[in-house]
Amino acid sequence: MNAGARQPQDRSILLVTHHFAPETGAPQRRWGALIEHLVTVGFPVTVLAPPPHYPSGKITHSSPSYLPGSVQTGTNGEKIIRVNFREHSHGLGSRAADQTVAAISSVLYGIRPSAGRPAVVIATVPGIPSVVAGWALARWHRARFVVEMRDAWPDLIQPSGILLRRDRPGGLRRRLRDLAARVVHRTVTRLQTRADLVVTTTAAFAEVLRARGVRNVAVVRNGTAFEPVRENAPVRLAGRPLRVVYAGTVGRSQGLDVAVRAAALVQERGHALDVRIVGHGNELEPLRQLATELGAPVRVEPSVPSTQVRELYAWADTVVVSLRDWEPFEWTVPSKLYEVMASGVLASASLAGEAANLVTINGAGAVVRPGDVEGLADLWCGWLSDGVVPAASADAAAWVAEHASDGVLGHRYAELLDALLPSPVPDAPLDRRARV
């Protein structure tokens, strides 16, 4: 074969990520589904990831195959090289230290022969230091560099206030943290502009990056394989309480205190409802305390396996999808929304921007402004007064099947990666006149 022809290793991918199976969560699920497709169509994948330690900060699986330095084969045929990490608490500084240790270790393991010589290096956020590690490895291997921005990081740093809490206004610590936020933002933006491709999960954030001078941006949405749990038909309450569910990450970003306060307000107005918040995250206990203080009809429960999420949705009359009223969330579509749209259950959406538009245009549910306790309470009271919860449109599940199913997204990613790589050079025909 001609020396210029593409060899199988010419399509190899090195993925730098801070979150990977057997952990559970949106980033882990996304790359499990993408790798399954990419390996099938001829992209060998090697993953650099720390041992499973999300969300506790401590190793969650004791097998030696998960220890730093171990190499194993994943369920989809990918090679997984475990890198070093640092046990962390829920504090920002502790988590940032863990991500930095993992990023440095990823570079050290990524230049070893066991990582191969990739054609493409993909660095995925969350885990902002992973972007720096991915850039360094792409330079080392002279590979194409892809930055994947799952959320609007680092734009979320400032509105979230995660760098400023417990600091005295105008104090040295606050000024230093503000400086750190600007440095991180500038660094990530510069690496985005130097990448061969930046992948976002929403069209809105893609436009924001293009306006900043990022030259090659593509959208590969978060996906789902969720199947409908009911027909698209109104739910008759027949005098029973309204059943409301939230299932997923319970953190500051979700702003679920709004749902708790709305539930208390609905009860004060003389209506009966049963709200269940099921998941994991730093806000579980604060929400439980808030529900107790308000006497709200809210149960706060630990996370359940994905198979039981279907049971929760089948029980519910409506599913909450919620984000805080922060500007970068107008460029964000939570992966949970696609799951709810596919389920056939009506969404109670406390969203803005692109996510809110998806709900409205596809008839997936009712939208209230993020943070609007009165608006959410009015919505639920209206359904209780009518005695019926409207049906979600079948258009919602159809949209997900066309734009956010795992198979569609895997095919899209493969197309983008192929476009980055040199076209294979066919074998040159033998010249019969050539002389040896």
Tab-separated table of C-alpha atoms in Angstrom:
chain	number	residue	atom	x	y	z
A	1	MET	CA	0.000	0.000	0.000
A	2	ASN	CA	1.156	3.533	-0.688
A	3	ALA	CA	2.874	5.075	2.341
A	4	GLY	CA	0.505	8.052	2.158
A	5	ALA	CA	-2.657	5.957	2.488
A	6	ARG	CA	-4.614	6.376	5.708
A	7	GLN	CA	-3.832	3.710	8.266
A	8	PRO	CA	-6.279	2.725	11.042
A	9	GLN	CA	-4.206	4.625	13.618
A	10	ASP	CA	-4.594	7.801	11.552
A	11	ARG	CA	-8.149	8.086	12.935
A	12	SER	CA	-7.239	7.426	16.548
A	13	ILE	CA	-8.640	9.698	19.254
A	14	LEU	CA	-7.137	10.624	22.610
A	15	LEU	CA	-9.865	11.871	24.956
A	16	VAL	CA	-8.890	13.939	28.016
A	17	THR	CA	-11.749	14.045	30.508
A	18	HIS	CA	-12.225	14.424	34.242
A	19	HIS	CA	-15.411	12.336	34.306
A	20	PHE	CA	-15.828	8.849	32.893
A	21	ALA	CA	-17.590	5.528	33.519
A	22	PRO	CA	-18.284	3.781	35.816
A	23	GLU	CA	-19.254	7.171	37.236
A	24	THR	CA	-22.778	8.237	36.389
A	25	GLY	CA	-23.771	11.676	35.175
A	26	ALA	CA	-24.381	13.652	32.014
A	27	PRO	CA	-20.717	13.931	30.872
A	28	GLN	CA	-20.099	10.248	31.527
A	29	ARG	CA	-23.235	9.166	29.704
A	30	ARG	CA	-22.498	11.452	26.758
A	31	TRP	CA	-19.061	10.013	26.100
A	32	GLY	CA	-20.153	6.453	26.667
A	33	ALA	CA	-22.716	6.872	23.874
A	34	LEU	CA	-20.338	8.761	21.557
A	35	ILE	CA	-17.510	6.257	21.984
A	36	GLU	CA	-19.839	3.377	21.194
A	37	HIS	CA	-20.572	4.949	17.816
A	38	LEU	CA	-17.056	6.227	17.065
A	39	VAL	CA	-15.374	2.892	17.726
A	40	THR	CA	-17.947	1.146	15.548
A	41	VAL	CA	-17.207	3.410	12.557
A	42	GLY	CA	-13.441	3.070	12.846
A	43	PHE	CA	-12.185	5.647	15.337
A	44	PRO	CA	-10.004	3.893	17.952
A	45	VAL	CA	-10.398	5.757	21.246
A	46	THR	CA	-7.988	6.050	24.171
A	47	VAL	CA	-9.290	7.796	27.301
A	48	LEU	CA	-7.233	9.599	29.926
A	49	ALA	CA	-9.363	9.897	33.058
A	50	PRO	CA	-8.887	9.756	36.830
A	51	PRO	CA	-10.347	6.886	38.857
A	52	PRO	CA	-14.091	7.071	39.464
A	53	HIS	CA	-14.514	9.566	42.322
A	54	TYR	CA	-17.573	11.618	41.411
A	55	PRO	CA	-19.437	13.077	43.258
A	56	SER	CA	-17.938	12.099	46.631
A	57	GLY	CA	-14.342	13.088	45.836
A	58	LYS	CA	-13.113	9.665	46.956
A	59	ILE	CA	-12.617	6.528	44.845
A	60	THR	CA	-15.985	4.851	44.506
A	61	HIS	CA	-14.724	1.524	43.079
A	62	SER	CA	-12.005	-0.472	44.845
A	63	SER	CA	-10.875	-2.657	41.934
A	64	PRO	CA	-7.135	-2.343	41.100
A	65	SER	CA	-8.157	-1.771	37.470
A	66	TYR	CA	-9.307	1.723	38.465
A	67	LEU	CA	-6.133	2.821	40.245
A	68	PRO	CA	-3.885	5.494	38.693
A	69	GLY	CA	-1.588	3.980	36.096
A	70	SER	CA	-3.890	1.070	35.285
A	71	VAL	CA	-4.919	0.332	31.710
A	72	GLN	CA	-8.169	-1.421	30.871
A	73	THR	CA	-10.545	-1.968	27.987
A	74	GLY	CA	-13.893	-0.258	28.308
A	75	THR	CA	-17.303	-1.675	27.470
A	76	ASN	CA	-17.226	-0.166	23.971
A	77	GLY	CA	-13.714	-1.269	23.073
A	78	GLU	CA	-11.935	1.922	24.142
A	79	LYS	CA	-8.610	1.864	25.987
A	80	ILE	CA	-8.847	3.598	29.378
A	81	ILE	CA	-5.701	4.878	31.078
A	82	ARG	CA	-6.336	6.021	34.632
A	83	VAL	CA	-4.419	9.097	35.743
A	84	ASN	CA	-3.649	10.517	39.164
A	85	PHE	CA	-6.138	12.607	41.109
A	86	ARG	CA	-6.508	14.314	44.474
A	87	GLU	CA	-9.275	13.461	46.884
A	88	HIS	CA	-11.444	16.526	47.296
A	89	SER	CA	-14.236	18.016	49.339
A	90	HIS	CA	-17.162	20.003	47.934
A	91	GLY	CA	-15.175	23.238	48.172
A	92	LEU	CA	-14.174	25.013	44.979
A	93	GLY	CA	-10.475	25.140	45.828
A	94	SER	CA	-10.352	21.460	46.661
A	95	ARG	CA	-12.103	20.471	43.432
A	96	ALA	CA	-9.896	22.786	41.368
A	97	ALA	CA	-6.799	21.181	42.907
A	98	ASP	CA	-8.098	17.743	41.971
A	99	GLN	CA	-8.743	18.833	38.374
A	100	THR	CA	-5.272	20.371	38.133
A	101	VAL	CA	-3.560	17.237	39.435
A	102	ALA	CA	-5.524	15.104	36.968
A	103	ALA	CA	-4.676	17.439	34.069
A	104	ILE	CA	-0.932	17.378	34.810
A	105	SER	CA	-1.037	13.606	35.194
A	106	SER	CA	-2.944	13.307	31.900
A	107	VAL	CA	-0.085	15.031	30.103
A	108	LEU	CA	2.494	12.738	31.712
A	109	TYR	CA	0.537	9.584	30.841
A	110	GLY	CA	-0.520	10.944	27.459
A	111	ILE	CA	3.046	11.188	26.125
A	112	ARG	CA	3.811	7.574	27.021
A	113	PRO	CA	3.798	4.870	24.339
A	114	SER	CA	0.719	3.266	25.904
A	115	ALA	CA	-1.337	6.303	24.819
A	116	GLY	CA	-0.330	5.781	21.187
A	117	ARG	CA	0.092	8.571	18.678
A	118	PRO	CA	-3.382	10.041	18.165
A	119	ALA	CA	-4.615	11.887	15.106
A	120	VAL	CA	-7.035	13.906	17.253
A	121	VAL	CA	-6.892	15.034	20.875
A	122	ILE	CA	-10.263	15.961	22.417
A	123	ALA	CA	-10.388	17.836	25.725
A	124	THR	CA	-13.802	18.048	27.320
A	125	VAL	CA	-15.112	20.448	29.968
A	126	PRO	CA	-16.186	20.294	32.858
A	127	GLY	CA	-12.695	20.125	34.222
A	128	ILE	CA	-11.268	23.379	32.833
A	129	PRO	CA	-7.614	22.281	33.347
A	130	SER	CA	-8.367	19.408	30.944
A	131	VAL	CA	-8.386	21.962	28.112
A	132	VAL	CA	-4.793	22.984	28.885
A	133	ALA	CA	-3.754	19.336	29.113
A	134	GLY	CA	-5.440	18.559	25.797
A	135	TRP	CA	-3.689	21.470	24.075
A	136	ALA	CA	-0.290	20.330	25.387
A	137	LEU	CA	-0.872	16.759	24.208
A	138	ALA	CA	-2.077	17.889	20.796
A	139	ARG	CA	1.108	19.917	20.378
A	140	TRP	CA	3.269	17.001	21.525
A	141	HIS	CA	1.642	14.530	19.147
A	142	ARG	CA	1.172	17.082	16.336
A	143	ALA	CA	-2.477	16.103	16.362
A	144	ARG	CA	-5.693	17.982	15.652
A	145	PHE	CA	-7.033	19.666	18.776
A	146	VAL	CA	-10.744	19.649	19.663
A	147	VAL	CA	-12.175	21.531	22.643
A	148	GLU	CA	-15.583	20.360	23.817
A	149	MET	CA	-17.552	22.831	25.928
A	150	ARG	CA	-20.461	20.982	27.516
A	151	ASP	CA	-21.624	24.063	29.411
A	152	ALA	CA	-20.907	27.778	29.218
A	153	TRP	CA	-17.721	27.557	31.270
A	154	PRO	CA	-15.841	29.672	32.187
A	155	ASP	CA	-18.613	32.257	31.630
A	156	LEU	CA	-20.542	30.779	34.564
A	157	ILE	CA	-17.798	31.636	37.054
A	158	GLN	CA	-18.817	35.266	37.564
A	159	PRO	CA	-22.641	34.972	37.767
A	160	SER	CA	-22.467	31.868	39.958
A	161	GLY	CA	-20.358	33.702	42.534
A	162	ILE	CA	-18.407	30.541	43.295
A	163	LEU	CA	-15.185	32.534	43.524
A	164	LEU	CA	-16.606	35.267	45.724
A	165	ARG	CA	-18.543	33.614	48.512
A	166	ARG	CA	-17.503	34.348	52.099
A	167	ASP	CA	-15.118	37.068	50.938
A	168	ARG	CA	-15.302	40.626	52.271
A	169	PRO	CA	-16.310	43.104	49.516
A	170	GLY	CA	-13.217	44.927	48.303
A	171	GLY	CA	-10.933	42.596	50.263
A	172	LEU	CA	-7.676	41.185	48.940
A	173	ARG	CA	-9.042	37.664	48.681
A	174	ARG	CA	-11.972	38.804	46.584
A	175	ARG	CA	-9.715	40.820	44.280
A	176	LEU	CA	-7.402	37.859	43.823
A	177	ARG	CA	-10.284	35.538	43.017
A	178	ASP	CA	-11.724	38.040	40.585
A	179	LEU	CA	-8.321	38.224	38.905
A	180	ALA	CA	-8.183	34.419	38.784
A	181	ALA	CA	-11.593	34.317	37.083
A	182	ARG	CA	-10.442	36.755	34.415
A	183	VAL	CA	-7.221	34.815	33.827
A	184	VAL	CA	-9.122	31.535	33.471
A	185	HIS	CA	-11.613	33.115	31.072
A	186	ARG	CA	-8.830	34.625	28.955
A	187	THR	CA	-6.843	31.372	28.900
A	188	VAL	CA	-9.786	29.192	27.867
A	189	THR	CA	-10.864	31.676	25.190
A	190	ARG	CA	-7.336	31.762	23.775
A	191	LEU	CA	-7.185	27.958	23.635
A	192	GLN	CA	-10.595	27.899	21.962
A	193	THR	CA	-9.330	30.252	19.254
A	194	ARG	CA	-6.279	28.028	18.724
A	195	ALA	CA	-8.263	24.797	18.525
A	196	ASP	CA	-8.925	23.118	15.194
A	197	LEU	CA	-12.532	22.645	16.306
A	198	VAL	CA	-14.671	23.736	19.239
A	199	VAL	CA	-17.736	21.633	19.947
A	200	THR	CA	-20.619	23.110	21.935
A	201	THR	CA	-23.886	21.512	22.963
A	202	THR	CA	-26.103	24.472	22.005
A	203	ALA	CA	-26.467	26.769	19.018
A	204	ALA	CA	-26.646	29.827	21.290
A	205	PHE	CA	-23.246	29.238	22.892
A	206	ALA	CA	-21.772	28.483	19.477
A	207	GLU	CA	-22.824	31.969	18.363
A	208	VAL	CA	-21.274	33.518	21.478
A	209	LEU	CA	-17.947	31.833	20.696
A	210	ARG	CA	-18.042	32.862	17.038
A	211	ALA	CA	-18.532	36.464	18.155
A	212	ARG	CA	-15.341	36.117	20.205
A	213	GLY	CA	-13.345	35.094	17.169
A	214	VAL	CA	-13.431	31.308	17.534
A	215	ARG	CA	-13.150	30.274	13.915
A	216	ASN	CA	-14.438	26.700	13.752
A	217	VAL	CA	-17.411	25.955	16.001
A	218	ALA	CA	-19.870	23.093	15.624
A	219	VAL	CA	-22.856	21.932	17.639
A	220	VAL	CA	-23.213	18.373	18.910
A	221	ARG	CA	-26.024	18.423	21.433
A	222	ASN	CA	-26.289	16.348	24.546
A	223	GLY	CA	-28.287	13.258	23.789
A	224	THR	CA	-30.580	10.678	25.261
A	225	ALA	CA	-31.788	7.157	24.637
A	226	PHE	CA	-34.851	7.653	26.849
A	227	GLU	CA	-38.050	6.001	25.677
A	228	PRO	CA	-41.593	7.343	26.227
A	229	VAL	CA	-43.282	6.327	29.458
A	230	ARG	CA	-46.828	7.325	28.435
A	231	GLU	CA	-49.013	8.385	25.572
A	232	ASN	CA	-49.398	12.077	24.824
A	233	ALA	CA	-52.738	12.582	26.540
A	234	PRO	CA	-54.042	14.894	29.300
A	235	VAL	CA	-53.801	13.584	32.872
A	236	ARG	CA	-57.064	13.726	34.846
A	237	LEU	CA	-56.315	14.437	38.506
A	238	ALA	CA	-59.757	13.341	39.778
A	239	GLY	CA	-59.287	15.146	43.078
A	240	ARG	CA	-55.886	13.695	43.917
A	241	PRO	CA	-52.714	15.755	44.519
A	242	LEU	CA	-50.611	16.963	41.608
A	243	ARG	CA	-47.515	14.759	41.312
A	244	VAL	CA	-44.297	16.650	40.585
A	245	VAL	CA	-40.833	15.139	40.133
A	246	TYR	CA	-37.304	16.407	39.705
A	247	ALA	CA	-34.636	13.730	39.108
A	248	GLY	CA	-30.996	14.632	38.549
A	249	THR	CA	-28.188	16.783	39.884
A	250	VAL	CA	-29.195	18.863	42.888
A	251	GLY	CA	-26.753	21.766	42.894
A	252	ARG	CA	-26.691	25.554	42.924
A	253	SER	CA	-27.123	25.743	39.163
A	254	GLN	CA	-30.547	24.084	39.256
A	255	GLY	CA	-32.095	26.601	41.673
A	256	LEU	CA	-34.533	24.029	43.030
A	257	ASP	CA	-35.380	26.182	46.022
A	258	VAL	CA	-37.835	27.827	43.617
A	259	ALA	CA	-39.751	24.545	43.285
A	260	VAL	CA	-39.797	24.089	47.067
A	261	ARG	CA	-41.075	27.624	47.664
A	262	ALA	CA	-43.660	27.275	44.895
A	263	ALA	CA	-44.905	24.013	46.410
A	264	ALA	CA	-45.328	25.722	49.796
A	265	LEU	CA	-47.249	28.563	48.142
A	266	VAL	CA	-49.566	26.156	46.292
A	267	GLN	CA	-50.319	24.433	49.587
A	268	GLU	CA	-51.029	27.791	51.262
A	269	ARG	CA	-53.591	28.451	48.529
A	270	GLY	CA	-55.459	25.310	49.534
A	271	HIS	CA	-54.291	22.869	46.856
A	272	ALA	CA	-52.740	19.453	47.355
A	273	LEU	CA	-49.568	18.359	45.625
A	274	ASP	CA	-46.785	15.837	46.129
A	275	VAL	CA	-43.308	16.961	45.080
A	276	ARG	CA	-40.297	14.627	44.958
A	277	ILE	CA	-36.739	15.882	44.435
A	278	VAL	CA	-34.520	12.883	43.722
A	279	GLY	CA	-30.815	13.129	43.035
A	280	HIS	CA	-27.354	13.921	44.332
A	281	GLY	CA	-25.488	17.147	44.933
A	282	ASN	CA	-24.508	19.780	47.459
A	283	GLU	CA	-28.010	21.230	47.781
A	284	LEU	CA	-29.839	18.102	48.942
A	285	GLU	CA	-29.626	18.896	52.653
A	286	PRO	CA	-30.302	22.652	52.302
A	287	LEU	CA	-33.412	21.843	50.247
A	288	ARG	CA	-34.552	19.327	52.822
A	289	GLN	CA	-34.148	21.940	55.548
A	290	LEU	CA	-35.991	24.560	53.487
A	291	ALA	CA	-38.900	22.195	52.882
A	292	THR	CA	-39.124	21.524	56.629
A	293	GLU	CA	-38.991	25.231	57.506
A	294	LEU	CA	-41.763	26.076	55.036
A	295	GLY	CA	-43.831	22.976	55.729
A	296	ALA	CA	-43.751	22.343	51.992
A	297	PRO	CA	-45.134	19.053	50.599
A	298	VAL	CA	-41.709	18.120	49.258
A	299	ARG	CA	-39.771	14.894	49.684
A	300	VAL	CA	-36.004	15.160	49.115
A	301	GLU	CA	-34.577	11.750	48.296
A	302	PRO	CA	-31.203	10.298	47.282
A	303	SER	CA	-30.506	9.409	43.662
A	304	VAL	CA	-31.812	6.189	42.142
A	305	PRO	CA	-30.505	4.004	39.295
A	306	SER	CA	-31.404	5.158	35.803
A	307	THR	CA	-33.847	2.265	35.434
A	308	GLN	CA	-35.902	3.681	38.319
A	309	VAL	CA	-36.002	7.148	36.761
A	310	ARG	CA	-38.514	5.732	34.283
A	311	GLU	CA	-40.698	4.693	37.209
A	312	LEU	CA	-40.495	8.204	38.655
A	313	TYR	CA	-41.535	9.752	35.347
A	314	ALA	CA	-44.384	7.275	34.924
A	315	TRP	CA	-45.640	8.250	38.400
A	316	ALA	CA	-45.361	11.996	37.773
A	317	ASP	CA	-47.888	14.340	36.214
A	318	THR	CA	-45.106	16.818	35.409
A	319	VAL	CA	-41.306	16.874	35.579
A	320	VAL	CA	-39.360	19.948	36.687
A	321	VAL	CA	-36.458	21.170	34.533
A	322	SER	CA	-34.825	24.142	36.196
A	323	LEU	CA	-31.823	26.479	35.941
A	324	ARG	CA	-30.980	29.693	37.735
A	325	ASP	CA	-31.464	33.139	36.264
A	326	TRP	CA	-27.836	33.522	35.109
A	327	GLU	CA	-27.106	34.912	31.646
A	328	PRO	CA	-24.871	32.014	30.489
A	329	PHE	CA	-27.780	29.643	31.146
A	330	GLU	CA	-29.589	31.353	28.272
A	331	TRP	CA	-26.986	29.623	26.079
A	332	THR	CA	-27.436	26.282	27.875
A	333	VAL	CA	-29.816	23.385	27.376
A	334	PRO	CA	-29.698	20.957	30.314
A	335	SER	CA	-29.362	17.366	29.167
A	336	LYS	CA	-32.287	16.555	31.461
A	337	LEU	CA	-34.604	18.485	29.120
A	338	TYR	CA	-34.029	16.067	26.243
A	339	GLU	CA	-34.833	13.159	28.539
A	340	VAL	CA	-38.087	14.784	29.642
A	341	MET	CA	-39.053	15.667	26.060
A	342	ALA	CA	-38.490	12.059	25.018
A	343	SER	CA	-40.487	10.695	27.970
A	344	GLY	CA	-43.834	12.176	26.913
A	345	VAL	CA	-44.352	13.719	30.378
A	346	LEU	CA	-45.181	17.432	30.462
A	347	ALA	CA	-42.287	19.647	31.597
A	348	SER	CA	-42.568	22.369	34.232
A	349	ALA	CA	-39.698	24.375	32.780
A	350	SER	CA	-38.051	27.140	34.779
A	351	LEU	CA	-35.775	28.115	31.909
A	352	ALA	CA	-34.769	30.940	29.588
A	353	GLY	CA	-33.074	31.356	26.219
A	354	GLU	CA	-32.532	28.396	23.907
A	355	ALA	CA	-33.852	25.829	26.390
A	356	ALA	CA	-37.105	27.735	26.907
A	357	ASN	CA	-37.543	28.085	23.154
A	358	LEU	CA	-37.180	24.326	22.676
A	359	VAL	CA	-39.928	23.673	25.211
A	360	THR	CA	-42.291	26.250	23.712
A	361	ILE	CA	-41.751	25.493	20.026
A	362	ASN	CA	-42.110	21.729	20.466
A	363	GLY	CA	-44.995	21.782	22.946
A	364	ALA	CA	-42.940	19.962	25.569
A	365	GLY	CA	-44.426	21.793	28.538
A	366	ALA	CA	-45.040	25.141	30.190
A	367	VAL	CA	-42.301	27.735	30.717
A	368	VAL	CA	-41.895	30.183	33.595
A	369	ARG	CA	-39.038	32.604	34.122
A	370	PRO	CA	-36.100	31.220	36.138
A	371	GLY	CA	-36.481	32.172	39.775
A	372	ASP	CA	-40.197	33.014	39.434
A	373	VAL	CA	-41.777	31.353	42.462
A	374	GLU	CA	-45.162	33.001	41.908
A	375	GLY	CA	-45.195	32.014	38.248
A	376	LEU	CA	-44.476	28.354	39.000
A	377	ALA	CA	-47.071	28.291	41.768
A	378	ASP	CA	-49.654	29.887	39.447
A	379	LEU	CA	-48.920	27.241	36.827
A	380	TRP	CA	-49.483	24.348	39.209
A	381	CYS	CA	-52.533	25.975	40.798
A	382	GLY	CA	-54.074	26.390	37.355
A	383	TRP	CA	-53.755	22.701	36.607
A	384	LEU	CA	-55.154	21.793	40.038
A	385	SER	CA	-58.105	24.147	39.607
A	386	ASP	CA	-58.867	22.658	36.186
A	387	GLY	CA	-58.383	19.131	37.471
A	388	VAL	CA	-56.284	18.245	34.441
A	389	VAL	CA	-52.655	18.464	33.367
A	390	PRO	CA	-52.334	19.173	29.622
A	391	ALA	CA	-50.659	16.678	27.328
A	392	ALA	CA	-47.158	17.164	26.020
A	393	SER	CA	-47.035	17.322	22.247
A	394	ALA	CA	-45.720	14.345	20.302
A	395	ASP	CA	-43.546	16.903	18.492
A	396	ALA	CA	-41.243	17.020	21.525
A	397	ALA	CA	-40.202	13.372	21.318
A	398	ALA	CA	-39.994	13.602	17.535
A	399	TRP	CA	-37.605	16.553	17.793
A	400	VAL	CA	-35.366	14.643	20.194
A	401	ALA	CA	-35.303	11.623	17.871
A	402	GLU	CA	-34.203	13.821	14.988
A	403	HIS	CA	-31.758	16.142	16.752
A	404	ALA	CA	-30.656	14.677	20.096
A	405	SER	CA	-30.701	10.892	19.876
A	406	ASP	CA	-27.456	9.044	20.571
A	407	GLY	CA	-27.182	7.639	17.055
A	408	VAL	CA	-27.671	11.009	15.356
A	409	LEU	CA	-25.098	12.691	17.597
A	410	GLY	CA	-22.518	9.936	17.145
A	411	HIS	CA	-22.851	10.222	13.371
A	412	ARG	CA	-22.479	14.006	13.585
A	413	TYR	CA	-19.310	13.753	15.676
A	414	ALA	CA	-17.782	11.244	13.280
A	415	GLU	CA	-18.457	13.586	10.351
A	416	LEU	CA	-16.779	16.486	12.145
A	417	LEU	CA	-13.689	14.445	12.993
A	418	ASP	CA	-13.383	13.098	9.461
A	419	ALA	CA	-13.511	16.661	8.148
A	420	LEU	CA	-10.526	17.544	10.356
A	421	LEU	CA	-8.342	14.706	9.135
A	422	PRO	CA	-6.468	14.534	5.833
A	423	SER	CA	-8.270	12.647	3.124
A	424	PRO	CA	-6.836	9.170	2.544
A	425	VAL	CA	-4.466	8.918	-0.383
A	426	PRO	CA	-5.435	6.020	-2.647
A	427	ASP	CA	-2.850	3.535	-3.780
A	428	ALA	CA	-1.087	4.786	-6.903
A	429	PRO	CA	-1.690	2.568	-9.950
A	430	LEU	CA	1.324	0.530	-10.980
A	431	ASP	CA	3.117	2.030	-13.972
A	432	ARG	CA	3.773	-0.886	-16.304
A	433	ARG	CA	6.535	1.087	-17.944
A	434	ALA	CA	8.425	1.517	-14.713
A	435	ARG	CA	11.774	-0.118	-14.536
A	436	VAL	CA	13.166	-1.692	-11.445
